[in-house]
Amino acid sequence: MGWRGALSVMVALGVGGASEARAANWSVMGFEAPQRWREDADTFRVLLVQALRERGVRVAQDETAPTCDAPACAAGSGEHAVVGSLRKFGRRVLITAHRIALSDRSLRGTAQIPVGSLDELDLGADRVAEALVRNVPADETVELGSVTDLEAEPDRRRTGARGFAFGLGAVVPLRDGFADLDGGFSIAGSYWYETTHFAIEPSLGLRFSSTTGGDRAFVAVPLDIGGYYIPGTKDVAPFFGGGVGIRYMWEKRRTTQVLGNVVKSESVLETDDGGWGFGLFGRAGVMFLRTYDVRLSASVRYDVTFMELNARENPQALGVDLTVHF
């Protein structure tokens, strides 16, 4: 049974090297644990004794050692005693082990290692034994193929990140769409569902011209759904893809009308037009802090809507967006 989530590792190192640890005669006391984990704690002690012996440590034979999790209660027949505890840590199990010098009750090393569940105590025993014997930080005991929470990269523990996203950006019209204006602004809300290498995002947006008055303006309301490929698995990861949607678009623009063949006169008219159309878009960007709960992304988007407004067909635009993913 596995656990998810990112976990911390803390190792406090004391005096003495690996050669001293291998030559010492150790005692392993019972590990403190909640009553419902009592049998599991006894099993962990057996597993730890076995792991220490596999690493060349001479462990005293004591099948009925009392429980202890602090230097004050450490006891045994050897030069060192290992004491510790199993504690609930969120939905995980936190293994804490101390190596105590029995001559003066001094702390020679401490390892704290979280595992996904009680079913992973054998892996935890190996990591604790390796850390205490070698006097190295626990993260230096990582081995290829291990499955504890400590040793799995955060992105490989992710079964899916989902949540709302909110973005702000700029719109740059192309050709002669969007009332022939140079630019505008955009806001968008979406629901982002992400797996290791793929994301799906339905979104609702609003795009509008940067001028609030005058004879030209535009408003677009896109309702889209997009899919994106995410090739990387690190905190900074690119993504690209595209999607489809329907959009409501409205624009007001100024047009010049010429009357007469011989004597010509010109008049300037303001016309507005609006309607619904089918649209396509392509998008590429970079996601930051991907393995965190709150993430950021920056992207560039090309957008086209298949409709006619004021005798102009298929308005197109580029968009630049900064999005926060919750």
PDB file of C-alpha atoms in Angstrom, residues 7 19 45 55 101 111 122 140 150 187 215 230-231 251 256 269 277 313:
ATOM      1  CA  LEU A   7       8.064  14.600   2.483  1.00  0.00           C
ATOM      2  CA  SER A  19      34.527   1.963  10.719  1.00  0.00           C
ATOM      3  CA  ARG A  45      12.695  -3.853  15.329  1.00  0.00           C
ATOM      4  CA  ARG A  55      25.793  -4.309   7.074  1.00  0.00           C
ATOM      5  CA  ALA A 101      26.712   5.573  23.229  1.00  0.00           C
ATOM      6  CA  ALA A 111      17.776   9.521  11.439  1.00  0.00           C
ATOM      7  CA  ASP A 122      11.117  -3.052   5.500  1.00  0.00           C
ATOM      8  CA  GLU A 140      22.436   9.626   0.538  1.00  0.00           C
ATOM      9  CA  LEU A 150      11.540   9.810   0.741  1.00  0.00           C
ATOM     10  CA  ILE A 187      -8.741  37.687 -18.297  1.00  0.00           C
ATOM     11  CA  ASP A 215     -15.234  55.008 -32.304  1.00  0.00           C
ATOM     12  CA  ILE A 230       4.038  18.365 -20.887  1.00  0.00           C
ATOM     13  CA  PRO A 231       7.317  16.651 -21.851  1.00  0.00           C
ATOM     14  CA  GLU A 251     -16.757  45.005 -32.402  1.00  0.00           C
ATOM     15  CA  THR A 256     -15.592  55.506 -44.680  1.00  0.00           C
ATOM     16  CA  LEU A 269     -19.875  55.886 -40.224  1.00  0.00           C
ATOM     17  CA  GLY A 277     -18.491  31.620 -34.055  1.00  0.00           C
ATOM     18  CA  GLU A 313     -13.632  37.437 -42.002  1.00  0.00           C
TER      19      GLU A 313
END
